[in-house]
Amino acid sequence: MKLHFRQGGMNRRWLLSYFVAFAVLLAVLFAGLFAFIVKYHYDYAYSLIDARASDLVNNYFSPYLDGTEESFVIGAVSFTENFSDKSMMEVWVLDGEGQPIVSSSGFRIDSGVPMPDYTRALSSTTEKGRWIGRNGIGEKIMAVTTLLPDRVGAVRFISSLQGIDRQLLGFALIIIGFAALLLFGVWLLNYPFIRSIVRSLRRINETATELGKGDWSARVNLTGMHDEVSDLGRSFNNMAGELGQAESLKNDFISTISHELRTPLTAIKGWGETIIQLGDTDPETTSKGMNIIVSESQRLSDMVEELLDFSRIQNGQMKVNMTKIDVLAELDDAVFTLKDRILREGLELIYNVPHYPIPMQGDPVRIRQVFVNLIDNAVKYNEHGGKVIILAELHGTDLVIYFTDTGCGIAPENINKVKNKFFRVNSTVHGTGIGLAVADELVRMHGGTLEINSVVGDGTTVTVTLPVEPVELPESPLPERTSTDE
Ligand code: ADP
């Protein structure tokens, strides 16, 4: 396995934080455990020496404690000579002043040897003292002093701790080995996992860089990714797909809009040149040309207005001037504006809305713009002989207006997309792909909703619901505004 460490990389961070924290925790735990084992062994050694000392002091020395120094010395010599555990420990007998009288080793004892255990025994209520330290030749020892009755002297047992320490070293090595094994196990379990995450993130990062360079086809390879990381990769790919689509929609939009602007400009230029050439010779053709120039200029102006509206919406700068309006009067106006065109296109108009005014807070220009836009689509995407049906109903404080046509319809997979900016299904019909996006936003700004239902081949119904003010219905209902023209 090859380690990849990068300055501040996840691997390194994980190693520093998680792994080191775990290692420290293990070290503390095992050090505690080791300290406990050491204490247990030393205490056990002490308890053995202590049991032996108490036994000897109480039983052996009693016959020699008649108060004379001579008897005591005889007892001490006899005791050390007969001491059976000489191989395991050394025993000294001290006089009442703490001066060594005799030793089981038979060597003379230097009277200046430090004996902290003796000092402790003197100040202890148990009359016993323990000391762990090093003797004159640097060997680690445990010395236990037990005072004799009436403090006439003391017995000092000295045992080497080397055997125990050797055993403890064995324990320490086992514990360190076990800790290292545990750490290795944790590393073995976690490192591949972290490495797979780091690898996946690196792959996502590389794809993001490719996307950033404009390669919209770049996708994250999801093989080997699991759980949340694979979800992230999938979401990333979806996002890349959406971005790519948005980019291609934008490019399409630029070519569409250039084309849409060029068509009326070509007509205007052509007719302008024709009129200049004709001079005063053909007033009829001149008048026809002038009308075309005016109507194409109007088309251009409408298109530019729509683009400006769209850009205002994108920048969040679209403003609506709310006043009290009769929403049906605005619908009447929109229908009136387009009525001639509807008839010219050979379509039947069915218009059926309540006759009484329906007040609402709205921007009359923007509300009319929405209606014109929807009726314009109902005409554009219709077929000769088809119908444009506009119905309105009051549902409580909601006015619901239906704009229905019997045109080509919209495929189910595109229904949710047609409200998106730049989206167009049919590029043979004039349009910019932003009309519905603008209409939807304007309706939303009026607190309403715009819904689209469509069946391919049958037609489309755009339903606009607008919140209106409470309407006082006339006592004898007036006939509804109805218009059916062919
Ligand atoms: P456009 O300027 O292209 O008409 P819109 O935003 O108004 O832009 O509409 C977006 C797309 O939705 C259109 O290109 C068309 O494909 C589809 N569309 C909108 N209205 C209708 C409708 N009444 N019938 C069929 N398709 C429609």
Short mmCIF file of C-alpha atoms and ligand atoms in Angstrom, two decimals:
data_model
loop_
_atom_site.label_atom_id
_atom_site.label_comp_id
_atom_site.label_asym_id
_atom_site.label_seq_id
_atom_site.Cartn_x
_atom_site.Cartn_y
_atom_site.Cartn_z
CA MET A 1 0.00 0.00 0.00
CA LYS A 2 1.49 3.34 -0.96
CA LEU A 3 0.87 6.31 1.30
CA HIS A 4 -0.11 9.60 -0.34
CA PHE A 5 0.57 12.48 2.00
CA ARG A 6 -0.14 15.95 0.81
CA GLN A 7 0.40 19.07 2.87
CA GLY A 8 -2.87 19.41 4.83
CA GLY A 9 -4.39 16.45 2.94
CA MET A 10 -7.15 14.33 4.45
CA ASN A 11 -4.88 11.31 4.91
CA ARG A 12 -2.44 13.34 6.92
CA ARG A 13 -5.14 15.10 8.89
CA TRP A 14 -6.77 11.80 9.70
CA LEU A 15 -3.44 10.35 10.73
CA LEU A 16 -2.69 13.33 12.92
CA SER A 17 -6.05 13.68 14.57
CA TYR A 18 -7.76 10.31 14.69
CA PHE A 19 -4.79 7.98 14.64
CA VAL A 20 -2.56 9.96 17.00
CA ALA A 21 -5.50 10.53 19.39
CA PHE A 22 -6.17 6.80 19.37
CA ALA A 23 -2.49 6.02 19.93
CA VAL A 24 -2.30 8.46 22.86
CA LEU A 25 -5.45 6.97 24.37
CA LEU A 26 -4.00 3.49 24.00
CA ALA A 27 -0.70 4.61 25.52
CA VAL A 28 -2.47 6.18 28.52
CA LEU A 29 -4.66 3.12 28.99
CA PHE A 30 -1.81 0.68 28.73
CA ALA A 31 0.51 2.80 30.90
CA GLY A 32 -2.25 2.75 33.55
CA LEU A 33 -2.57 -0.99 33.18
CA PHE A 34 1.18 -1.43 33.45
CA ALA A 35 1.38 0.79 36.53
CA PHE A 36 -1.33 -1.33 38.10
CA ILE A 37 0.57 -4.55 37.31
CA VAL A 38 3.82 -3.10 38.74
CA LYS A 39 2.03 -2.01 41.92
CA TYR A 40 0.34 -5.37 42.24
CA HIS A 41 3.66 -7.25 41.96
CA TYR A 42 5.52 -5.00 44.37
CA ASP A 43 2.63 -5.14 46.86
CA TYR A 44 2.57 -8.89 46.57
CA ALA A 45 6.34 -9.12 47.18
CA TYR A 46 5.92 -6.79 50.17
CA SER A 47 3.05 -8.85 51.61
CA LEU A 48 5.19 -12.01 51.40
CA ILE A 49 8.15 -10.34 53.13
CA ASP A 50 5.87 -8.71 55.68
CA ALA A 51 4.15 -12.00 56.56
CA ARG A 52 7.52 -13.64 57.02
CA ALA A 53 8.93 -10.74 59.05
CA SER A 54 5.90 -10.56 61.37
CA ASP A 55 6.08 -14.29 61.97
CA LEU A 56 9.79 -14.28 62.76
CA VAL A 57 9.72 -11.14 64.88
CA ASN A 58 6.80 -12.30 66.99
CA ASN A 59 7.76 -15.94 67.38
CA TYR A 60 11.52 -16.19 67.08
CA PHE A 61 12.69 -13.23 69.11
CA SER A 62 10.37 -13.48 72.14
CA PRO A 63 12.67 -15.82 74.16
CA TYR A 64 15.62 -13.41 73.67
CA LEU A 65 13.84 -10.28 74.79
CA ASP A 66 14.54 -10.39 78.49
CA GLY A 67 15.90 -6.86 78.51
CA THR A 68 19.66 -7.66 78.38
CA GLU A 69 21.69 -6.66 75.35
CA GLU A 70 23.65 -9.88 75.49
CA SER A 71 20.58 -12.06 75.16
CA PHE A 72 19.34 -9.89 72.28
CA VAL A 73 22.66 -10.19 70.40
CA ILE A 74 22.68 -13.96 70.90
CA GLY A 75 19.13 -14.11 69.55
CA ALA A 76 20.14 -11.91 66.56
CA VAL A 77 23.14 -14.04 65.63
CA SER A 78 21.18 -17.26 66.02
CA PHE A 79 18.34 -15.80 63.96
CA THR A 80 20.55 -14.73 61.05
CA GLU A 81 22.50 -17.96 61.10
CA ASN A 82 19.38 -20.08 60.99
CA PHE A 83 17.60 -17.90 58.44
CA SER A 84 16.51 -20.37 55.78
CA ASP A 85 15.78 -18.02 52.81
CA LYS A 86 19.27 -16.59 52.45
CA SER A 87 19.28 -17.26 48.74
CA MET A 88 16.13 -15.19 48.26
CA MET A 89 16.71 -12.30 50.62
CA GLU A 90 19.08 -10.86 53.13
CA VAL A 91 18.15 -10.08 56.69
CA TRP A 92 19.76 -7.65 59.09
CA VAL A 93 19.16 -7.23 62.77
CA LEU A 94 19.46 -3.65 64.05
CA ASP A 95 19.92 -2.51 67.63
CA GLY A 96 17.69 0.03 69.42
CA GLU A 97 19.73 2.87 67.84
CA GLY A 98 19.22 1.53 64.34
CA GLN A 99 22.84 0.31 64.04
CA PRO A 100 23.20 -3.01 62.17
CA ILE A 101 24.40 -5.74 64.54
CA VAL A 102 24.47 -8.74 62.25
CA SER A 103 23.55 -9.72 58.68
CA SER A 104 22.51 -13.05 57.18
CA SER A 105 25.15 -12.60 54.45
CA GLY A 106 27.83 -12.61 57.08
CA PHE A 107 29.44 -9.41 55.75
CA ARG A 108 30.11 -6.46 57.95
CA ILE A 109 27.63 -3.73 57.35
CA ASP A 110 28.75 -0.19 56.88
CA SER A 111 26.88 1.82 59.55
CA GLY A 112 26.40 4.78 57.17
CA VAL A 113 24.10 2.85 54.75
CA PRO A 114 20.87 4.86 54.20
CA MET A 115 17.78 3.02 55.53
CA PRO A 116 14.64 5.09 54.73
CA ASP A 117 12.50 2.06 55.60
CA TYR A 118 13.87 2.09 59.16
CA THR A 119 13.09 5.83 59.51
CA ARG A 120 9.56 5.22 58.19
CA ALA A 121 9.02 2.32 60.63
CA LEU A 122 9.99 4.61 63.52
CA SER A 123 7.34 7.18 62.54
CA SER A 124 4.67 4.65 61.57
CA THR A 125 1.96 3.44 63.95
CA THR A 126 2.32 -0.06 62.50
CA GLU A 127 6.06 0.04 63.37
CA LYS A 128 6.84 -1.13 59.85
CA GLY A 129 8.55 0.70 57.00
CA ARG A 130 9.05 -0.07 53.35
CA TRP A 131 11.51 1.40 50.83
CA ILE A 132 12.23 0.67 47.20
CA GLY A 133 15.53 1.96 45.92
CA ARG A 134 19.02 1.00 44.87
CA ASN A 135 21.71 -0.49 47.04
CA GLY A 136 25.39 0.36 47.00
CA ILE A 137 26.06 -1.59 43.80
CA GLY A 138 23.06 -0.07 41.98
CA GLU A 139 20.80 -3.08 42.29
CA LYS A 140 17.08 -2.37 42.73
CA ILE A 141 15.89 -3.62 46.07
CA MET A 142 12.90 -3.62 48.38
CA ALA A 143 13.79 -3.19 52.06
CA VAL A 144 11.23 -3.81 54.82
CA THR A 145 11.98 -2.94 58.43
CA THR A 146 9.86 -4.26 61.33
CA LEU A 147 10.53 -2.92 64.82
CA LEU A 148 10.86 -5.42 67.67
CA PRO A 149 8.61 -5.07 70.74
CA ASP A 150 9.47 -2.01 72.87
CA ARG A 151 11.72 -0.90 70.00
CA VAL A 152 14.68 -2.80 71.46
CA GLY A 153 15.84 -3.35 67.93
CA ALA A 154 14.56 -4.07 64.44
CA VAL A 155 14.70 -6.68 61.74
CA ARG A 156 15.38 -5.51 58.18
CA PHE A 157 14.63 -7.74 55.18
CA ILE A 158 16.22 -6.81 51.88
CA SER A 159 15.05 -8.47 48.72
CA SER A 160 16.29 -7.90 45.19
CA LEU A 161 13.60 -6.76 42.74
CA GLN A 162 15.54 -7.81 39.69
CA GLY A 163 13.55 -11.02 39.22
CA ILE A 164 10.24 -9.18 39.48
CA ASP A 165 11.47 -6.40 37.17
CA ARG A 166 12.52 -8.95 34.61
CA GLN A 167 9.02 -10.42 34.76
CA LEU A 168 7.53 -6.91 34.51
CA LEU A 169 9.65 -6.12 31.46
CA GLY A 170 8.15 -9.22 29.86
CA PHE A 171 4.69 -7.88 30.64
CA ALA A 172 5.61 -4.46 29.25
CA LEU A 173 6.80 -6.01 26.00
CA ILE A 174 3.58 -8.02 25.69
CA ILE A 175 1.49 -4.88 26.34
CA ILE A 176 3.49 -2.81 23.83
CA GLY A 177 3.19 -5.60 21.28
CA PHE A 178 -0.54 -5.81 21.85
CA ALA A 179 -0.94 -2.01 21.54
CA ALA A 180 1.09 -1.99 18.33
CA LEU A 181 -1.04 -4.81 16.98
CA LEU A 182 -4.21 -2.90 17.88
CA LEU A 183 -2.91 0.27 16.23
CA PHE A 184 -1.94 -1.65 13.14
CA GLY A 185 -5.42 -3.25 13.07
CA VAL A 186 -7.07 0.18 13.29
CA TRP A 187 -4.81 1.51 10.57
CA LEU A 188 -5.49 -1.55 8.40
CA LEU A 189 -9.25 -1.17 8.83
CA ASN A 190 -9.38 2.59 8.38
CA TYR A 191 -6.67 3.54 5.96
CA PRO A 192 -8.15 1.86 2.84
CA PHE A 193 -11.50 3.42 3.74
CA ILE A 194 -10.03 6.91 4.09
CA ARG A 195 -7.92 6.34 0.99
CA SER A 196 -11.00 5.39 -1.04
CA ILE A 197 -12.75 8.59 0.13
CA VAL A 198 -9.69 10.68 -0.70
CA ARG A 199 -9.41 9.00 -4.11
CA SER A 200 -13.11 9.61 -4.85
CA LEU A 201 -12.85 13.24 -3.80
CA ARG A 202 -9.77 13.61 -5.98
CA ARG A 203 -11.73 12.17 -8.93
CA ILE A 204 -14.61 14.62 -8.30
CA ASN A 205 -12.09 17.44 -8.03
CA GLU A 206 -10.46 16.49 -11.34
CA THR A 207 -13.86 16.36 -13.05
CA ALA A 208 -14.74 19.77 -11.59
CA THR A 209 -11.50 21.15 -13.05
CA GLU A 210 -12.34 19.67 -16.47
CA LEU A 211 -15.83 21.21 -16.29
CA GLY A 212 -14.25 24.50 -15.28
CA LYS A 213 -12.14 24.35 -18.45
CA GLY A 214 -15.34 24.06 -20.48
CA ASP A 215 -15.47 20.30 -21.09
CA TRP A 216 -19.19 19.82 -20.42
CA SER A 217 -18.99 16.11 -21.19
CA ALA A 218 -16.71 15.44 -18.17
CA ARG A 219 -18.31 13.05 -15.65
CA VAL A 220 -17.12 11.43 -12.42
CA ASN A 221 -16.34 7.72 -12.79
CA LEU A 222 -18.48 6.18 -10.03
CA THR A 223 -16.89 2.72 -10.00
CA GLY A 224 -15.50 1.85 -6.59
CA MET A 225 -17.40 4.64 -4.86
CA HIS A 226 -19.73 3.78 -2.00
CA ASP A 227 -22.38 5.31 0.24
CA GLU A 228 -22.47 9.07 0.61
CA VAL A 229 -19.41 9.56 -1.60
CA SER A 230 -21.08 7.80 -4.49
CA ASP A 231 -24.21 9.90 -3.82
CA LEU A 232 -22.01 12.97 -4.01
CA GLY A 233 -20.50 11.73 -7.29
CA ARG A 234 -23.96 11.04 -8.72
CA SER A 235 -25.26 14.47 -7.66
CA PHE A 236 -22.14 16.00 -9.15
CA ASN A 237 -22.77 14.23 -12.46
CA ASN A 238 -26.40 15.35 -12.42
CA MET A 239 -25.25 18.88 -11.79
CA ALA A 240 -22.72 18.59 -14.64
CA GLY A 241 -25.55 17.35 -16.89
CA GLU A 242 -27.77 20.27 -15.92
CA LEU A 243 -24.91 22.72 -16.42
CA GLY A 244 -24.12 21.26 -19.81
CA GLN A 245 -27.78 21.49 -20.79
CA ALA A 246 -28.00 25.07 -19.52
CA GLU A 247 -24.88 25.92 -21.52
CA SER A 248 -26.26 24.40 -24.71
CA LEU A 249 -29.65 26.10 -24.09
CA LYS A 250 -27.82 29.40 -23.71
CA ASN A 251 -25.88 28.83 -26.93
CA ASP A 252 -29.09 27.88 -28.73
CA PHE A 253 -30.71 30.99 -27.31
CA ILE A 254 -27.97 33.23 -28.69
CA SER A 255 -28.35 31.79 -32.17
CA THR A 256 -32.18 31.89 -31.91
CA ILE A 257 -32.25 35.48 -30.76
CA SER A 258 -29.79 36.54 -33.49
CA HIS A 259 -32.02 34.87 -36.03
CA GLU A 260 -35.21 36.37 -34.52
CA LEU A 261 -33.67 39.85 -34.59
CA ARG A 262 -32.34 39.46 -38.11
CA THR A 263 -35.69 38.46 -39.68
CA PRO A 264 -37.55 41.75 -38.98
CA LEU A 265 -34.36 43.76 -39.63
CA THR A 266 -34.05 42.14 -43.06
CA ALA A 267 -37.70 43.01 -43.81
CA ILE A 268 -37.24 46.59 -42.60
CA LYS A 269 -34.04 47.05 -44.62
CA GLY A 270 -35.54 45.44 -47.74
CA TRP A 271 -38.70 47.50 -47.67
CA GLY A 272 -36.74 50.68 -46.85
CA GLU A 273 -34.54 50.17 -49.94
CA THR A 274 -37.61 49.37 -52.10
CA ILE A 275 -39.37 52.56 -50.97
CA ILE A 276 -36.24 54.64 -51.70
CA GLN A 277 -36.02 53.13 -55.20
CA LEU A 278 -39.72 53.61 -55.93
CA GLY A 279 -39.73 57.27 -54.83
CA ASP A 280 -43.19 58.72 -55.48
CA THR A 281 -43.95 56.34 -58.33
CA ASP A 282 -45.99 53.66 -56.51
CA PRO A 283 -47.84 55.07 -53.44
CA GLU A 284 -49.73 51.78 -52.88
CA THR A 285 -46.56 49.64 -52.59
CA THR A 286 -44.90 52.40 -50.54
CA SER A 287 -47.80 52.40 -48.09
CA LYS A 288 -47.73 48.59 -47.82
CA GLY A 289 -43.95 48.71 -47.21
CA MET A 290 -44.31 51.42 -44.58
CA ASN A 291 -46.91 49.32 -42.74
CA ILE A 292 -44.57 46.33 -42.78
CA ILE A 293 -41.68 48.48 -41.52
CA VAL A 294 -43.87 49.76 -38.66
CA SER A 295 -45.16 46.30 -37.68
CA GLU A 296 -41.69 44.68 -37.91
CA SER A 297 -40.24 47.57 -35.86
CA GLN A 298 -42.96 46.87 -33.30
CA ARG A 299 -41.98 43.18 -33.31
CA LEU A 300 -38.35 44.11 -32.74
CA SER A 301 -39.28 46.49 -29.98
CA ASP A 302 -41.49 43.84 -28.29
CA MET A 303 -38.67 41.34 -28.48
CA VAL A 304 -36.16 43.77 -26.98
CA GLU A 305 -38.68 44.60 -24.23
CA GLU A 306 -39.09 40.90 -23.47
CA LEU A 307 -35.32 40.48 -23.31
CA LEU A 308 -35.02 43.46 -20.98
CA ASP A 309 -37.78 42.03 -18.76
CA PHE A 310 -36.00 38.74 -18.69
CA SER A 311 -32.72 40.37 -17.74
CA ARG A 312 -34.52 42.36 -15.00
CA ILE A 313 -35.96 39.11 -13.61
CA GLN A 314 -32.53 37.48 -13.69
CA ASN A 315 -31.01 40.43 -11.82
CA GLY A 316 -33.93 40.56 -9.37
CA GLN A 317 -34.70 44.07 -10.59
CA MET A 318 -38.15 43.42 -12.01
CA LYS A 319 -40.60 45.82 -10.39
CA VAL A 320 -44.38 45.76 -10.40
CA ASN A 321 -46.45 48.88 -9.66
CA MET A 322 -49.38 47.57 -7.70
CA THR A 323 -52.70 49.40 -7.91
CA LYS A 324 -56.29 48.33 -7.69
CA ILE A 325 -57.23 46.96 -11.10
CA ASP A 326 -60.10 45.09 -12.71
CA VAL A 327 -58.27 41.99 -13.82
CA LEU A 328 -60.98 41.01 -16.31
CA ALA A 329 -60.72 44.43 -17.98
CA GLU A 330 -57.02 43.67 -18.61
CA LEU A 331 -57.95 40.25 -19.99
CA ASP A 332 -60.55 41.95 -22.27
CA ASP A 333 -57.81 44.30 -23.53
CA ALA A 334 -55.40 41.44 -24.23
CA VAL A 335 -58.06 39.45 -26.09
CA PHE A 336 -59.06 42.56 -28.06
CA THR A 337 -55.42 43.18 -29.06
CA LEU A 338 -55.02 39.65 -30.42
CA LYS A 339 -58.54 39.02 -31.68
CA ASP A 340 -57.83 40.07 -35.26
CA ARG A 341 -54.70 37.93 -35.41
CA ILE A 342 -56.59 34.92 -34.02
CA LEU A 343 -59.17 35.29 -36.77
CA ARG A 344 -56.54 35.94 -39.43
CA GLU A 345 -54.83 32.66 -38.51
CA GLY A 346 -58.15 30.87 -39.19
CA LEU A 347 -58.77 30.04 -35.51
CA GLU A 348 -62.00 30.06 -33.53
CA LEU A 349 -62.01 32.17 -30.37
CA ILE A 350 -64.19 31.12 -27.45
CA TYR A 351 -64.14 33.71 -24.69
CA ASN A 352 -66.31 33.17 -21.65
CA VAL A 353 -65.62 35.06 -18.41
CA PRO A 354 -67.78 36.60 -15.62
CA HIS A 355 -69.38 39.90 -16.58
CA TYR A 356 -68.75 41.80 -13.38
CA PRO A 357 -65.49 43.51 -12.46
CA ILE A 358 -63.04 41.47 -10.41
CA PRO A 359 -60.74 43.72 -8.42
CA MET A 360 -57.21 42.81 -7.43
CA GLN A 361 -53.94 44.44 -6.46
CA GLY A 362 -51.78 44.24 -9.56
CA ASP A 363 -49.69 45.97 -12.19
CA PRO A 364 -52.07 46.40 -15.17
CA VAL A 365 -49.25 46.49 -17.74
CA ARG A 366 -47.60 43.33 -16.39
CA ILE A 367 -50.88 41.41 -15.97
CA ARG A 368 -51.84 42.26 -19.56
CA GLN A 369 -48.35 41.21 -20.69
CA VAL A 370 -48.92 37.77 -19.11
CA PHE A 371 -52.29 37.36 -20.85
CA VAL A 372 -50.94 38.52 -24.24
CA ASN A 373 -48.03 36.13 -23.90
CA LEU A 374 -50.25 33.12 -23.15
CA ILE A 375 -52.75 33.94 -25.90
CA ASP A 376 -49.84 34.52 -28.30
CA ASN A 377 -48.55 30.99 -27.52
CA ALA A 378 -52.08 29.54 -27.91
CA VAL A 379 -52.11 31.06 -31.41
CA LYS A 380 -48.49 30.30 -32.37
CA TYR A 381 -48.61 26.62 -31.42
CA ASN A 382 -52.11 26.08 -32.90
CA GLU A 383 -53.18 24.76 -36.29
CA HIS A 384 -55.41 26.31 -38.91
CA GLY A 385 -59.04 25.57 -37.97
CA GLY A 386 -58.14 25.10 -34.30
CA LYS A 387 -59.60 26.82 -31.28
CA VAL A 388 -58.39 29.31 -28.69
CA ILE A 389 -60.57 29.01 -25.60
CA ILE A 390 -60.30 31.52 -22.76
CA LEU A 391 -62.39 30.83 -19.65
CA ALA A 392 -62.37 32.42 -16.21
CA GLU A 393 -64.01 31.31 -12.96
CA LEU A 394 -64.07 32.80 -9.53
CA HIS A 395 -63.19 30.32 -6.78
CA GLY A 396 -63.60 32.19 -3.51
CA THR A 397 -60.85 34.81 -3.52
CA ASP A 398 -59.03 33.18 -6.43
CA LEU A 399 -59.64 33.98 -10.05
CA VAL A 400 -58.78 31.00 -12.24
CA ILE A 401 -58.21 31.74 -15.93
CA TYR A 402 -57.78 28.93 -18.48
CA PHE A 403 -55.99 29.55 -21.77
CA THR A 404 -56.71 26.49 -23.88
CA ASP A 405 -55.67 25.73 -27.43
CA THR A 406 -56.14 22.76 -29.72
CA GLY A 407 -52.60 22.87 -31.05
CA CYS A 408 -49.63 20.51 -31.11
CA GLY A 409 -49.42 20.11 -27.34
CA ILE A 410 -46.30 19.54 -25.25
CA ALA A 411 -44.74 16.12 -24.58
CA PRO A 412 -44.89 15.05 -20.89
CA GLU A 413 -41.09 15.07 -20.55
CA ASN A 414 -41.01 18.73 -21.61
CA ILE A 415 -43.93 20.00 -19.51
CA ASN A 416 -41.68 20.84 -16.56
CA LYS A 417 -39.05 22.41 -18.78
CA VAL A 418 -41.10 24.85 -20.86
CA LYS A 419 -41.22 27.34 -17.99
CA ASN A 420 -37.40 27.29 -17.87
CA LYS A 421 -35.51 30.09 -19.56
CA PHE A 422 -34.38 29.48 -23.14
CA PHE A 423 -36.21 26.15 -23.41
CA ARG A 424 -37.95 25.65 -26.76
CA VAL A 425 -39.43 22.53 -28.27
CA ASN A 426 -40.23 23.71 -31.74
CA SER A 427 -37.56 25.85 -33.38
CA THR A 428 -39.56 26.32 -36.61
CA VAL A 429 -41.98 28.67 -34.83
CA HIS A 430 -40.79 32.22 -34.03
CA GLY A 431 -39.92 32.67 -30.38
CA THR A 432 -37.16 33.28 -27.87
CA GLY A 433 -37.93 30.65 -25.21
CA ILE A 434 -38.25 33.20 -22.44
CA GLY A 435 -41.95 34.20 -22.74
CA LEU A 436 -43.25 31.55 -20.32
CA ALA A 437 -40.39 32.12 -17.89
CA VAL A 438 -41.27 35.84 -17.77
CA ALA A 439 -45.02 35.14 -17.51
CA ASP A 440 -44.47 32.63 -14.70
CA GLU A 441 -42.35 35.09 -12.72
CA LEU A 442 -44.84 37.93 -13.21
CA VAL A 443 -47.74 35.73 -12.01
CA ARG A 444 -45.64 34.71 -9.01
CA MET A 445 -44.97 38.38 -8.23
CA HIS A 446 -48.74 38.85 -8.08
CA GLY A 447 -49.06 36.00 -5.59
CA GLY A 448 -50.50 33.62 -8.17
CA THR A 449 -49.54 30.39 -9.91
CA LEU A 450 -49.14 29.31 -13.53
CA GLU A 451 -49.72 25.65 -14.38
CA ILE A 452 -49.42 23.85 -17.69
CA ASN A 453 -51.36 20.77 -18.74
CA SER A 454 -51.02 19.34 -22.19
CA VAL A 455 -51.70 16.33 -24.33
CA VAL A 456 -49.59 15.93 -27.46
CA GLY A 457 -51.80 16.33 -30.53
CA ASP A 458 -54.84 17.51 -28.50
CA GLY A 459 -53.63 20.83 -27.17
CA THR A 460 -52.52 22.73 -24.14
CA THR A 461 -54.19 24.46 -21.20
CA VAL A 462 -52.30 27.06 -19.21
CA THR A 463 -54.09 27.77 -15.94
CA VAL A 464 -53.38 31.07 -14.22
CA THR A 465 -54.67 31.48 -10.67
CA LEU A 466 -54.58 34.98 -9.21
CA PRO A 467 -55.58 36.09 -5.72
CA VAL A 468 -58.30 38.74 -6.02
CA GLU A 469 -60.18 40.96 -3.62
CA PRO A 470 -63.57 39.77 -2.34
CA VAL A 471 -66.20 40.39 -5.00
CA GLU A 472 -69.73 41.52 -4.18
CA LEU A 473 -71.78 39.60 -6.71
CA PRO A 474 -74.63 41.50 -8.36
CA GLU A 475 -78.09 40.45 -7.05
CA SER A 476 -79.43 39.40 -10.46
CA PRO A 477 -76.36 37.99 -12.19
CA LEU A 478 -75.50 39.73 -15.42
CA PRO A 479 -74.83 37.53 -18.42
CA GLU A 480 -71.24 36.42 -18.78
CA ARG A 481 -68.96 38.13 -21.28
CA THR A 482 -69.06 35.75 -24.17
CA SER A 483 -67.53 35.99 -27.55
CA THR A 484 -67.38 33.34 -30.20
CA ASP A 485 -65.89 34.30 -33.52
CA GLU A 486 -64.80 32.39 -36.50
P1 ADP B 1 -41.34 30.92 -27.16
O1 ADP B 1 -40.92 32.33 -27.37
O2 ADP B 1 -40.43 29.93 -27.80
O3 ADP B 1 -42.78 30.68 -27.45
P2 ADP B 1 -42.08 30.41 -24.45
O4 ADP B 1 -41.30 30.57 -23.21
O5 ADP B 1 -43.34 31.19 -24.56
O6 ADP B 1 -41.08 30.70 -25.61
O7 ADP B 1 -42.42 28.88 -24.62
C1 ADP B 1 -41.41 27.93 -24.44
C2 ADP B 1 -41.71 26.69 -25.26
O8 ADP B 1 -42.86 26.05 -24.73
C3 ADP B 1 -42.06 26.99 -26.67
O9 ADP B 1 -40.91 27.01 -27.49
C4 ADP B 1 -42.97 25.83 -27.05
O10 ADP B 1 -42.21 24.75 -27.47
C5 ADP B 1 -43.65 25.46 -25.75
N1 ADP B 1 -45.02 26.04 -25.65
C6 ADP B 1 -45.40 27.13 -24.98
N2 ADP B 1 -46.75 27.32 -25.09
C7 ADP B 1 -47.22 26.29 -25.82
C8 ADP B 1 -48.52 25.90 -26.27
N3 ADP B 1 -49.63 26.62 -26.01
N4 ADP B 1 -48.61 24.78 -27.01
C9 ADP B 1 -47.52 24.03 -27.32
N5 ADP B 1 -46.26 24.36 -26.92
C10 ADP B 1 -46.11 25.47 -26.18
#
